[in-house]
CSV table of C-alpha atoms and ligand atoms in Angstrom, one decimal:
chain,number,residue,atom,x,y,z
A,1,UNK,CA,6.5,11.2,21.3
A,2,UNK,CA,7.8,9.2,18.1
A,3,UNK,CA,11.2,8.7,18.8
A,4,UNK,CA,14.2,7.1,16.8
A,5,UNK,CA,16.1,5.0,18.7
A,6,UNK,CA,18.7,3.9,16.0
A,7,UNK,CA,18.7,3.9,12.3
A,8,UNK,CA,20.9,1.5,10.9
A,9,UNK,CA,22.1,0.0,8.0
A,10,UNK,CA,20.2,-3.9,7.7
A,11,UNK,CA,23.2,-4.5,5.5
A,12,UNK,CA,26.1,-3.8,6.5
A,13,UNK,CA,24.9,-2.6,10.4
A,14,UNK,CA,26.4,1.0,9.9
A,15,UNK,CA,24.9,3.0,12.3
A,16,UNK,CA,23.7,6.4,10.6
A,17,UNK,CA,25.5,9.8,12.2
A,18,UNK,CA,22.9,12.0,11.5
A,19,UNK,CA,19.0,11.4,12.0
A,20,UNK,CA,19.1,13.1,8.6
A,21,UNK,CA,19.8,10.5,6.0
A,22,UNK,CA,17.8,7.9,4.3
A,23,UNK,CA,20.5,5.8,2.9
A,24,UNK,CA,23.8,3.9,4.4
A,25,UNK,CA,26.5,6.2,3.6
A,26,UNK,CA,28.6,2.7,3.4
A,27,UNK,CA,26.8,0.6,1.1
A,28,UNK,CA,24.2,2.6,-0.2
A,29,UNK,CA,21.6,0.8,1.2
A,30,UNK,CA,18.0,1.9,2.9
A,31,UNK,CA,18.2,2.8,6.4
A,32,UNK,CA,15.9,1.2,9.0
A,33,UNK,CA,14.4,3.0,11.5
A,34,UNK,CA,13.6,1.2,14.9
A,35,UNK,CA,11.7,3.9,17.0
A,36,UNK,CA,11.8,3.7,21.0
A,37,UNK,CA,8.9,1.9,21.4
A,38,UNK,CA,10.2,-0.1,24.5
A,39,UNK,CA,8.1,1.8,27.4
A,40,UNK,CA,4.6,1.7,26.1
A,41,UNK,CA,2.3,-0.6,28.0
A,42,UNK,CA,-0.9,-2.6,27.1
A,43,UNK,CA,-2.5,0.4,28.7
A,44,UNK,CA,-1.1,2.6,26.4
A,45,UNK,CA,-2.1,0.7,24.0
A,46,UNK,CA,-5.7,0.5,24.9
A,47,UNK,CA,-5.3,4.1,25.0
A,48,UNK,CA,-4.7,4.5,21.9
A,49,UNK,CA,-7.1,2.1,20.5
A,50,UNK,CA,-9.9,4.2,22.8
A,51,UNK,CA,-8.6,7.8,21.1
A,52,UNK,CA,-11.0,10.4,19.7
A,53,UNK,CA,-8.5,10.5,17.0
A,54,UNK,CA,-9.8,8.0,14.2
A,55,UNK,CA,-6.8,8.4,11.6
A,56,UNK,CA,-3.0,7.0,12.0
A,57,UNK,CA,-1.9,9.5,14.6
A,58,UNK,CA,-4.0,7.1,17.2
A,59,UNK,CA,-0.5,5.6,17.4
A,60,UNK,CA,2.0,8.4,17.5
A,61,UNK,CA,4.1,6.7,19.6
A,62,UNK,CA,5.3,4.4,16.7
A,63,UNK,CA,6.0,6.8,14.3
A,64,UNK,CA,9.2,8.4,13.7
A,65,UNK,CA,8.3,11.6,14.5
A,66,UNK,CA,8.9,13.9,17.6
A,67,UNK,CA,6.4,16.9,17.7
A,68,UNK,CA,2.8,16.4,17.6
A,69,UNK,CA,2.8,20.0,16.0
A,70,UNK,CA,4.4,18.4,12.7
A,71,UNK,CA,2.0,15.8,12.2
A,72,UNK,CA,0.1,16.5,8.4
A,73,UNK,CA,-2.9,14.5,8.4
A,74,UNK,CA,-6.0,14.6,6.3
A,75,UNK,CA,-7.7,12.1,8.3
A,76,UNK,CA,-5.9,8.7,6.9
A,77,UNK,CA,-6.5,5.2,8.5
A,78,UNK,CA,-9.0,3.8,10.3
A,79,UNK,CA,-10.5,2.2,6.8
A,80,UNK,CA,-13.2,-0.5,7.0
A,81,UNK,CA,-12.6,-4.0,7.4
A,82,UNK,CA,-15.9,-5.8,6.4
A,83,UNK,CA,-16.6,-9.2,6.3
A,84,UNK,CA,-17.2,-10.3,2.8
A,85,UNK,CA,-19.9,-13.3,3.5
A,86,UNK,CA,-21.3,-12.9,-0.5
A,87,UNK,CA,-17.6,-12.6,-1.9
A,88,UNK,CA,-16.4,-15.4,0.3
A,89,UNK,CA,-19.1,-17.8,-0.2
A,90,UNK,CA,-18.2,-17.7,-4.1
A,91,UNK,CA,-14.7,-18.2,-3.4
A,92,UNK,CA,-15.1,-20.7,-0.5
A,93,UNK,CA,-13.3,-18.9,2.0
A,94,UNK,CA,-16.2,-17.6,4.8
A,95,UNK,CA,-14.1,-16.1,6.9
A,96,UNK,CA,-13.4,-13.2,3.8
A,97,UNK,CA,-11.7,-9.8,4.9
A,98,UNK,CA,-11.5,-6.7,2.7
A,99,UNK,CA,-9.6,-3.9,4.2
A,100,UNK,CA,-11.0,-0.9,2.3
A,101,UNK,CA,-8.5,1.1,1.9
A,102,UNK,CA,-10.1,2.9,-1.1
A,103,UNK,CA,-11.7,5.3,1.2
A,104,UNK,CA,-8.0,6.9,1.9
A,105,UNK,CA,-8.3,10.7,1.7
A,106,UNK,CA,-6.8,10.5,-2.0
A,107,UNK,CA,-8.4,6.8,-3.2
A,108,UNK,CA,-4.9,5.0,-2.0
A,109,UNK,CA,-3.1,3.6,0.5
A,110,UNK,CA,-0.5,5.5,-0.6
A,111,UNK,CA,-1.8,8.2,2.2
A,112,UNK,CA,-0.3,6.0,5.0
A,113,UNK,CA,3.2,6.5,3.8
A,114,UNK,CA,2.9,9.8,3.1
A,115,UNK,CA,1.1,11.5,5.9
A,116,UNK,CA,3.8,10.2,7.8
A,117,UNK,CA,6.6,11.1,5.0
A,118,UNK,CA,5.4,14.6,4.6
A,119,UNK,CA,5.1,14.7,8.5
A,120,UNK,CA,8.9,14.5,8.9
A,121,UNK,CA,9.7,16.7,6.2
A,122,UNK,CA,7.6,19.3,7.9
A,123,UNK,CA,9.8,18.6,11.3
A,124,UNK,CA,13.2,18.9,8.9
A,125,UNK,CA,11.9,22.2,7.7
A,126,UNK,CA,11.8,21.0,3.7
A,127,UNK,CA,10.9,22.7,1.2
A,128,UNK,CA,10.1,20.5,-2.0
A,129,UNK,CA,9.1,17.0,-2.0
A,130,UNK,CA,9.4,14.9,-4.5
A,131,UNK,CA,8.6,11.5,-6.3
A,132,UNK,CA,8.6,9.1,-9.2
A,133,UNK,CA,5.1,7.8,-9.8
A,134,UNK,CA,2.8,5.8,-12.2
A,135,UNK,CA,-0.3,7.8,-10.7
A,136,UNK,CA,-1.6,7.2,-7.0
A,137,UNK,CA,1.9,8.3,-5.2
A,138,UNK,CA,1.8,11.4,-7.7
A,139,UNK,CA,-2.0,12.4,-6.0
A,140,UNK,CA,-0.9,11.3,-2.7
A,141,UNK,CA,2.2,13.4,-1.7
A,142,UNK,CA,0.7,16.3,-4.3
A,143,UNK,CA,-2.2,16.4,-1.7
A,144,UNK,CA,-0.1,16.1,1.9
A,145,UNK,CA,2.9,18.5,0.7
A,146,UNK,CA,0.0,20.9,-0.2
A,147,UNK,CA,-1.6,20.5,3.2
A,148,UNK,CA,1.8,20.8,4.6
A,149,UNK,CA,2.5,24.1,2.7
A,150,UNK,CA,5.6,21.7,1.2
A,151,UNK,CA,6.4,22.5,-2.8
A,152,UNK,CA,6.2,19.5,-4.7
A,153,UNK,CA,7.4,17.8,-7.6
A,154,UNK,CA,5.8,14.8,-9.5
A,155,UNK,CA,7.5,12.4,-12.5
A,156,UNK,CA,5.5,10.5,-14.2
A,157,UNK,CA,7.0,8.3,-17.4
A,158,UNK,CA,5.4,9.4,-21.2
A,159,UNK,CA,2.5,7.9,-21.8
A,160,UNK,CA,0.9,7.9,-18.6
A,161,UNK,CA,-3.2,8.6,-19.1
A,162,UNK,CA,-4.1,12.4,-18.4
A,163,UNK,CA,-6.6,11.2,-15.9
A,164,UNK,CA,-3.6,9.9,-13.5
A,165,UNK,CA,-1.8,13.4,-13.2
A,166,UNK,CA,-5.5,15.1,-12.6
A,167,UNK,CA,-5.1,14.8,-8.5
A,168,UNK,CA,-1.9,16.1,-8.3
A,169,UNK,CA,-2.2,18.9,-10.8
A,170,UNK,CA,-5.7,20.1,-8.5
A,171,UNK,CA,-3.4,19.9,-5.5
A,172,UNK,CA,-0.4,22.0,-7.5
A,173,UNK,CA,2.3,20.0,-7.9
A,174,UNK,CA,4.8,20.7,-10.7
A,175,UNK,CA,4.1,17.5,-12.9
A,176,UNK,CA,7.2,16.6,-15.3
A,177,UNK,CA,6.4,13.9,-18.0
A,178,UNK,CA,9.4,12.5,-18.8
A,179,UNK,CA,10.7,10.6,-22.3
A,180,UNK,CA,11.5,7.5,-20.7
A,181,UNK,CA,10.4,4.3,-19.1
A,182,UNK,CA,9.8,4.2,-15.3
A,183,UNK,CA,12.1,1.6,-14.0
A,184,UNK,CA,14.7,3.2,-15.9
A,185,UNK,CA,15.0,7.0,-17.6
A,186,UNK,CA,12.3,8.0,-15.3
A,187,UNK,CA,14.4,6.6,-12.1
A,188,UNK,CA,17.4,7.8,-13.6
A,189,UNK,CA,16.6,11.4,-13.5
A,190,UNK,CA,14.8,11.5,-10.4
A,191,UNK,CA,18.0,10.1,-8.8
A,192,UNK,CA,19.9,12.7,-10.0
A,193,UNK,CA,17.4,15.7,-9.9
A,194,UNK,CA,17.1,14.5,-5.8
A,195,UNK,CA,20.8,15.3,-5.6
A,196,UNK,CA,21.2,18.3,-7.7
A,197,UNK,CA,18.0,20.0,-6.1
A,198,UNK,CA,17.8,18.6,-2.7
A,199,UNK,CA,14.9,18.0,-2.6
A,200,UNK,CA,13.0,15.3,0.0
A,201,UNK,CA,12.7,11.9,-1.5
A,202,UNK,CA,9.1,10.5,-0.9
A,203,UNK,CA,9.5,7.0,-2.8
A,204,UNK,CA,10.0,3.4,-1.0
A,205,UNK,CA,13.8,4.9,-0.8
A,206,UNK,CA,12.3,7.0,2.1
A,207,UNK,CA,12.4,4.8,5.1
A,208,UNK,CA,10.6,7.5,7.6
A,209,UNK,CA,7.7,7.5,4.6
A,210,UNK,CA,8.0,3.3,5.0
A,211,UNK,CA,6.8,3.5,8.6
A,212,UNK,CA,3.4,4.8,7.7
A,213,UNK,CA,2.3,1.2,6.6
A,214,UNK,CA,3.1,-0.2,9.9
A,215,UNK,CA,-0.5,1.2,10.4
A,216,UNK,CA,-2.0,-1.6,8.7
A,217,UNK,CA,-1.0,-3.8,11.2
A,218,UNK,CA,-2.1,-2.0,14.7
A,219,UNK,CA,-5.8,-1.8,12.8
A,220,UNK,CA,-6.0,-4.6,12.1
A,221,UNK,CA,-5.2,-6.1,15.7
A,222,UNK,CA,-7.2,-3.1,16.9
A,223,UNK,CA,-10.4,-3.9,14.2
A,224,UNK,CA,-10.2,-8.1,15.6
A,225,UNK,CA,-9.7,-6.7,19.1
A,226,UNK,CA,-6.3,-8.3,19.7
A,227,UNK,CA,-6.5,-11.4,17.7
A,228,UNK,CA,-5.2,-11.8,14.8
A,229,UNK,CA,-5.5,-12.8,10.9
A,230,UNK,CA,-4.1,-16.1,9.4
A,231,UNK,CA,-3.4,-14.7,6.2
A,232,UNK,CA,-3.1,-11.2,5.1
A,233,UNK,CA,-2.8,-10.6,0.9
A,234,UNK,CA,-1.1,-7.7,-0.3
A,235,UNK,CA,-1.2,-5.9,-3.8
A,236,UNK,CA,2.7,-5.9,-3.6
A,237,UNK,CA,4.8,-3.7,-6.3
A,238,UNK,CA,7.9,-2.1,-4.3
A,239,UNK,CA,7.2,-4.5,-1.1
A,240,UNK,CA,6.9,-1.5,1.4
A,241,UNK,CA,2.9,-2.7,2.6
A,242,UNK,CA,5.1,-6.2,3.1
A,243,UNK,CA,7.9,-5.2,5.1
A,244,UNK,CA,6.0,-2.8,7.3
A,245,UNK,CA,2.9,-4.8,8.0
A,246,UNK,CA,5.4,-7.3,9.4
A,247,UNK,CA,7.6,-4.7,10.9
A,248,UNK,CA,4.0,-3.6,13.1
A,249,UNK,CA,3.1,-7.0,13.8
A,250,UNK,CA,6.6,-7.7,15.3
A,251,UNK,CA,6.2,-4.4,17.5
A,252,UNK,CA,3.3,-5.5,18.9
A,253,UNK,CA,4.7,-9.1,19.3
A,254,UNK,CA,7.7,-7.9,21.1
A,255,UNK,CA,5.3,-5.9,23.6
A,256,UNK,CA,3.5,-8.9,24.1
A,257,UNK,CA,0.2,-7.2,22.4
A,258,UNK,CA,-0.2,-10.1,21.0
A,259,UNK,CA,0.7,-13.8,20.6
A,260,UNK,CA,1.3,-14.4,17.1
A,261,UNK,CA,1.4,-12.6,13.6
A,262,UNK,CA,-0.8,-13.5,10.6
A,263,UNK,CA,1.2,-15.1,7.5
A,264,UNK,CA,1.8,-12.5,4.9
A,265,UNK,CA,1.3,-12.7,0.7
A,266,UNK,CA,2.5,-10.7,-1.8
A,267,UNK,CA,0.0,-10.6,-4.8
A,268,UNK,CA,1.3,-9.5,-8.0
A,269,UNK,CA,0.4,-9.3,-11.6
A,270,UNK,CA,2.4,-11.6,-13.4
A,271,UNK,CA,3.2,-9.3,-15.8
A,272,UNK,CA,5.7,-7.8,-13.2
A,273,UNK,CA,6.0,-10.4,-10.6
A,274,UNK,CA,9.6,-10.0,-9.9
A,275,UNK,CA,9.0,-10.7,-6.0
A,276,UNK,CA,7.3,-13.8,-6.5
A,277,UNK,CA,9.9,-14.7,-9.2
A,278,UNK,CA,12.6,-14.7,-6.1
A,279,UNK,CA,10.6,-15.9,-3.6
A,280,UNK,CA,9.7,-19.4,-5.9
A,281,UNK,CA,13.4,-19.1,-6.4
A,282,UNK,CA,14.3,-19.4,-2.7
A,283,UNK,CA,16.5,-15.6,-3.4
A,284,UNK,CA,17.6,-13.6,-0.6
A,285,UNK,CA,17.7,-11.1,-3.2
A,286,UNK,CA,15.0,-9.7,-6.3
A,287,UNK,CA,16.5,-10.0,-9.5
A,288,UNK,CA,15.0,-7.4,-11.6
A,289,UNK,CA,12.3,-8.1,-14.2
A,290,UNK,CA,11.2,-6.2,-17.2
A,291,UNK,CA,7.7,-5.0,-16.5
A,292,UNK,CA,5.2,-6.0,-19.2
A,293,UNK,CA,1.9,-3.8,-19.8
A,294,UNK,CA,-0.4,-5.4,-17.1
A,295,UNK,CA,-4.1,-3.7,-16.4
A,296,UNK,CA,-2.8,-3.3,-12.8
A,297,UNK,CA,-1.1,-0.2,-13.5
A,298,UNK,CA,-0.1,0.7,-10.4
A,299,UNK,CA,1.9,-2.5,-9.5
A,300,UNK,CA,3.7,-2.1,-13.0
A,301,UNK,CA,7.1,-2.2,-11.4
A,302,UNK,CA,10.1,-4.1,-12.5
A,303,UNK,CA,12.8,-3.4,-9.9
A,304,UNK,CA,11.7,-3.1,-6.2
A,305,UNK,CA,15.1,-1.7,-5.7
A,306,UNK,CA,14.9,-0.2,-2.2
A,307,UNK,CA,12.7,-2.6,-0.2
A,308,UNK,CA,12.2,-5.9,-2.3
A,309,UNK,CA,14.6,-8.3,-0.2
A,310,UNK,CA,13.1,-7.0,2.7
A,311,UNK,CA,9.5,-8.0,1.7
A,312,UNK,CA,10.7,-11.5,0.3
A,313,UNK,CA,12.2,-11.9,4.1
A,314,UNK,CA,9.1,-11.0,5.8
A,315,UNK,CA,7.4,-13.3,3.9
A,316,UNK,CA,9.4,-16.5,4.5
A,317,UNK,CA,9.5,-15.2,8.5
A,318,UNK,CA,5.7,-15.0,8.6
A,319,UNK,CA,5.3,-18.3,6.8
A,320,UNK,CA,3.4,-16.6,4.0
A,321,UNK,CA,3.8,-17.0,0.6
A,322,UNK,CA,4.0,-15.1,-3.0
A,323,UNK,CA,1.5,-15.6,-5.6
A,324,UNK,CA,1.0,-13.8,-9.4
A,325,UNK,CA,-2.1,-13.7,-11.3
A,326,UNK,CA,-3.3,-13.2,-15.0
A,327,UNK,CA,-4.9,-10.2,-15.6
A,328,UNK,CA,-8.2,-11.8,-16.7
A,329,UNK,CA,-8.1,-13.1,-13.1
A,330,UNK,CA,-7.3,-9.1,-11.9
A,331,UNK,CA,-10.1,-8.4,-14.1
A,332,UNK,CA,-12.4,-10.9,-12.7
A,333,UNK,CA,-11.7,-10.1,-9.0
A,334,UNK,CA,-12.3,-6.4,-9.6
A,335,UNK,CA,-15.7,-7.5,-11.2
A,336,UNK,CA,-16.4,-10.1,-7.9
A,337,UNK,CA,-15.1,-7.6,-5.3
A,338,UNK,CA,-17.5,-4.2,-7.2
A,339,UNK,CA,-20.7,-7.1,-7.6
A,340,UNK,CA,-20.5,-9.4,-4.6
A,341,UNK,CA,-19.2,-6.6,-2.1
A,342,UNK,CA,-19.9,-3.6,-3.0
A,343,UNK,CA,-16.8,-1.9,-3.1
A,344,UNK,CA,-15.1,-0.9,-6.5
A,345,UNK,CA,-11.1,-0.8,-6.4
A,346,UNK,CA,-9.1,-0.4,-9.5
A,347,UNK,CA,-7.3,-3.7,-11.3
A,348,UNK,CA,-4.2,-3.5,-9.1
A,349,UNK,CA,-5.5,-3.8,-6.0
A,350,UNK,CA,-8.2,-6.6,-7.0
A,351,UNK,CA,-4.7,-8.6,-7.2
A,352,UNK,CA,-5.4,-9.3,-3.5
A,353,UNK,CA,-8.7,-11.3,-4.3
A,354,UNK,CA,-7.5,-13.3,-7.1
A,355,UNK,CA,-4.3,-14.8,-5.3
A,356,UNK,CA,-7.1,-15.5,-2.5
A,357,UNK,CA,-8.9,-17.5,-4.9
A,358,UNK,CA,-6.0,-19.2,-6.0
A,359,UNK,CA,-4.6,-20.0,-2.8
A,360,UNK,CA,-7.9,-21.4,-2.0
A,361,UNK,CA,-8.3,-23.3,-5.0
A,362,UNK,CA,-4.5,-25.0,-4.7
A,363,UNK,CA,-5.5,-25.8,-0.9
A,364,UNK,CA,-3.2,-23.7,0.7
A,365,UNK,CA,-5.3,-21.8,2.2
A,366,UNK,CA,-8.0,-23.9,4.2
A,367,UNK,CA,-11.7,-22.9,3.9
A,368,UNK,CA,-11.9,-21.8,7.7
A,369,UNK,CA,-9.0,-19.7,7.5
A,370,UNK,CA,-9.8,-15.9,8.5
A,371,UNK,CA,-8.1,-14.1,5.4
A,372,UNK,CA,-7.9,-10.2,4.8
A,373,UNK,CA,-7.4,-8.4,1.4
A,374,UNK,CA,-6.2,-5.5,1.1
A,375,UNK,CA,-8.1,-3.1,-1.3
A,376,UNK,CA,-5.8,-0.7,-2.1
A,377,UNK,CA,-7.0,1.9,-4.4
A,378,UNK,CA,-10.1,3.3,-5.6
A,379,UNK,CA,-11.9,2.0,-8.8
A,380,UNK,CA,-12.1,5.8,-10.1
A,381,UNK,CA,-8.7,5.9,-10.5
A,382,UNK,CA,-8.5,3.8,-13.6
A,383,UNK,CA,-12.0,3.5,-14.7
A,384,UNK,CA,-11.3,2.8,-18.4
A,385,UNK,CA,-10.7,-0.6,-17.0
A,386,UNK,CA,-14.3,-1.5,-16.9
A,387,UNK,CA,-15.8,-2.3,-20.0
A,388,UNK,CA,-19.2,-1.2,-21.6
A,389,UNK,CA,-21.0,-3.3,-24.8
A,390,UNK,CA,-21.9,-0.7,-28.0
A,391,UNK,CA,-25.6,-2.5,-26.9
A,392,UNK,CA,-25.6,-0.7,-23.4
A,393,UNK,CA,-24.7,2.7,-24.3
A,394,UNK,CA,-26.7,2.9,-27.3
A,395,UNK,CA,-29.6,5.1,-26.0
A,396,UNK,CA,-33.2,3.9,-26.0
A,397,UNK,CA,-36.6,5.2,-27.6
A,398,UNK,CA,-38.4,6.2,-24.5
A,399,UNK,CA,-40.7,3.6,-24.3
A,400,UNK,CA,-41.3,0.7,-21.4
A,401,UNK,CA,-41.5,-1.8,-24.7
A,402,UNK,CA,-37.9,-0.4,-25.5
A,403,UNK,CA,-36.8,-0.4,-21.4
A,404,UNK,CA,-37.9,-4.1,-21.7
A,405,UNK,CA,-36.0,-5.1,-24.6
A,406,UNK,CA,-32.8,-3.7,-23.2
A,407,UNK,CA,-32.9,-4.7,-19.4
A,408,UNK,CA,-33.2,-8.1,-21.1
A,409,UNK,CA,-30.7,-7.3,-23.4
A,410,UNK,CA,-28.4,-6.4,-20.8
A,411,UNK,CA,-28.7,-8.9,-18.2
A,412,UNK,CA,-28.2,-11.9,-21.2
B,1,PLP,C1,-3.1,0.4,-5.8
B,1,PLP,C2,-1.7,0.0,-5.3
B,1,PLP,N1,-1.7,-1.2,-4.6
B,1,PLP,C3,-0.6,-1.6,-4.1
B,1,PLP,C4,0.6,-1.0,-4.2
B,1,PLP,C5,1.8,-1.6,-3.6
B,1,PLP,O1,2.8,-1.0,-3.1
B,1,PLP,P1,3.8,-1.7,-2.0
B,1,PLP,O2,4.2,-3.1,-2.5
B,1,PLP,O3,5.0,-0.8,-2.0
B,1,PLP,O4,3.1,-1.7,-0.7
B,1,PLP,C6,0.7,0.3,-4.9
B,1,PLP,C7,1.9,1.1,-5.1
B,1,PLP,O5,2.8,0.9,-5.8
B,1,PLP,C8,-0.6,0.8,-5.4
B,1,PLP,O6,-0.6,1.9,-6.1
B,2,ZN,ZN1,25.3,-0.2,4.8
């Protein structure tokens, strides 16, 4: 049984009355959750490692949520974790990690977050969820509040590509476009709409939702059977796969699971690096960036408001470090990752690749160094992003002299 043992404010150390809140009803800030987790034993652990049960729910006991009977899964974790010899050979790093996270029951790894989320709004009896979204949290709660027999409501700013709302409109959410940019009208109104509706918040702001990506972590000591990474690279935009990965590896370290914890990165697009910004700075704190237009969409955020100082802090604990690339270097992991490893992820989360590249060039990473990226959404949710020549889609007289021409045309 998931059980909460406190949930404090990291602030100002107000200790929340009622299980029932999200935020500090002192300073405003996110709560954190620290479940009792004391009792469990390497054996319980193995248990869980050993379960039938392939998704997140393998480790129940670290989740904040009491009754089995709540839990709304559609099958979420357990994702591949290949070794990347090709990909790795071209970027000089052999021992290359992908953690595939494409495969996530809606393309993202946005389904950690919320099959835990919409699992504790089930046990609170709610009935709408909501969130703010540029695309893949939209599909992802859409899908678990629908499986949950939760209402739900999605936000999404003007502008954003028809193709993005698709998931969540096939799993019924209400989807509002709203006349506004995201990091500010958009956030504005859902603030306000939370309040005046009451309806379940299932953004970064949600730290029961948080918990979900402490998931990463337990697989991947479970995938290296009990060793663990030197470097894990994030696609980092509000800093929750940050702050929970390290959150999991310091459970585990504190049951003596295992002996040390992997250094951490946050990749961003430097078109809205606002982490790495404050992290180069030396900041406890993110100062908040205009976003520019960046092909990684989905890490288009300006203002990690909730859990931004949290992520910078687990990266200077871990050691790690904070890295943002160009989006021709997005562009030309995405191509590297599809070509050399057979898995196609959209720009944002090729993010992970290209800092690993970089880090490898500058030296900071060393060439023996085991290294994970994570790959965290599906190439199909932003396909526009590859590019076709007139030349190739120009269809050909059905002929083996006119098949000739244009394989050769095509591979020039
Ligand atoms: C594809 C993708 N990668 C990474 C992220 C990073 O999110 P976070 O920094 O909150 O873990 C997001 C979400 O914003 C995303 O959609
Ligand atoms: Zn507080």
């Amino acid at each position: 049984m998931g059980l909460v043992k406190s949930l404090r404010c990291p602030k100002c150390g107000h200790e929340a009355e009622s299980r029932r809140v999200l935020q500090c009803a002192d300073c405003r800030s996110i709560l954190e959750i620290q479940v009792k987790i004391d009792h469990l034993t390497r054996s319980d652990f193995e248990g869980m490692r050993q379960s039938r049960d392939r998704s997140i729910w393998r480790w129940f006991d670290f989740f904040p949520v009491e009754k089995r009977s709540s839990v709304v899964s559609l099958g979420e974790g357990d994702t591949p974790l290949i070794h990347a010899r090709r990909l790795g050979e071209k970027i000089g790093i052999a021992n290359l990690y992908l953690k595939n996270d494409t495969v996530l029951p809606t393309g993202s790894l946005k389904d950690r977050s919320n099959s835990v989320g919409m699992s504790v709004a089930r046990e609170w009896g709610v009935k709408t969820a909501a969130v703010m979204s540029t695309g893949n949290a939209a599909a992802s709660v859409a899908a678990y509040a629908a499986a949950a027999g939760i209402e739900s409501v999605v936000m999404v700013p003007k502008g954003t590509a028809p193709a993005k709302i698709v998931q969540a409109r096939a799993h019924g959410a209400t989807v509002i476009v709203v006349d506004g940019d995201f990091d500010n009208e958009v956030a504005k109104l859902y603030k306000t709409a939370l309040k005046e509706f009451g309806w379940y918040d299932c953004l970064s702001s949600n730290p029961y939702r948080d918990e979900g990506k402490k998931s990463y972590a337990y697989e991947m000591v479970d995938q290296l059977d009990g060793r663990v990474h030197d470097w894990v690279i994030h696609p980092t935009a509000g800093g929750t796969g940050i702050y929970a990965m390290w959150k999991g590896y310091q459970e585990l370290l504190s049951l003596s699971l295992i002996e040390s914890a992997p250094k951490l990165v946050a990749a961003q697009s430097e078109a809205a690096a606002a982490i790495v910004a404050a992290f180069e700075k030396g900041l406890a704190e993110v100062e908040p960036v205009v976003a520019r237009e960046t092909v990684a969409e989905s890490i288009q955020v300006g203002n990690p408001v909730s859990l931004g100082w949290r992520a910078l802090a687990a990266l200077r604990e871990s050691r790690g470090t904070a890295v943002a690339v160009t989006d021709s270097e997005i562009l030309e992991a995405q191509t590297l990752i599809g070509r050399l490893a057979g898995v196609f992820v959209e720009p944002a989360a090729a993010t992970s690749v290209a800092a690993a590249k970089k880090l490898r060039q500058a030296g900071v990473v060393d060439q023996n160094d085991t290294v994970v990226c994570n790959l965290t959404g599906h190439g199909l949710k932003q396909p526009e992003a590859i590019r076709f020549s007139e030349k190739e889609l120009t269809p050909i007289a059905p002929t083996l002299q006119a098949l000739r021409e244009q394989i050769k045309c095509i591979r020039e």
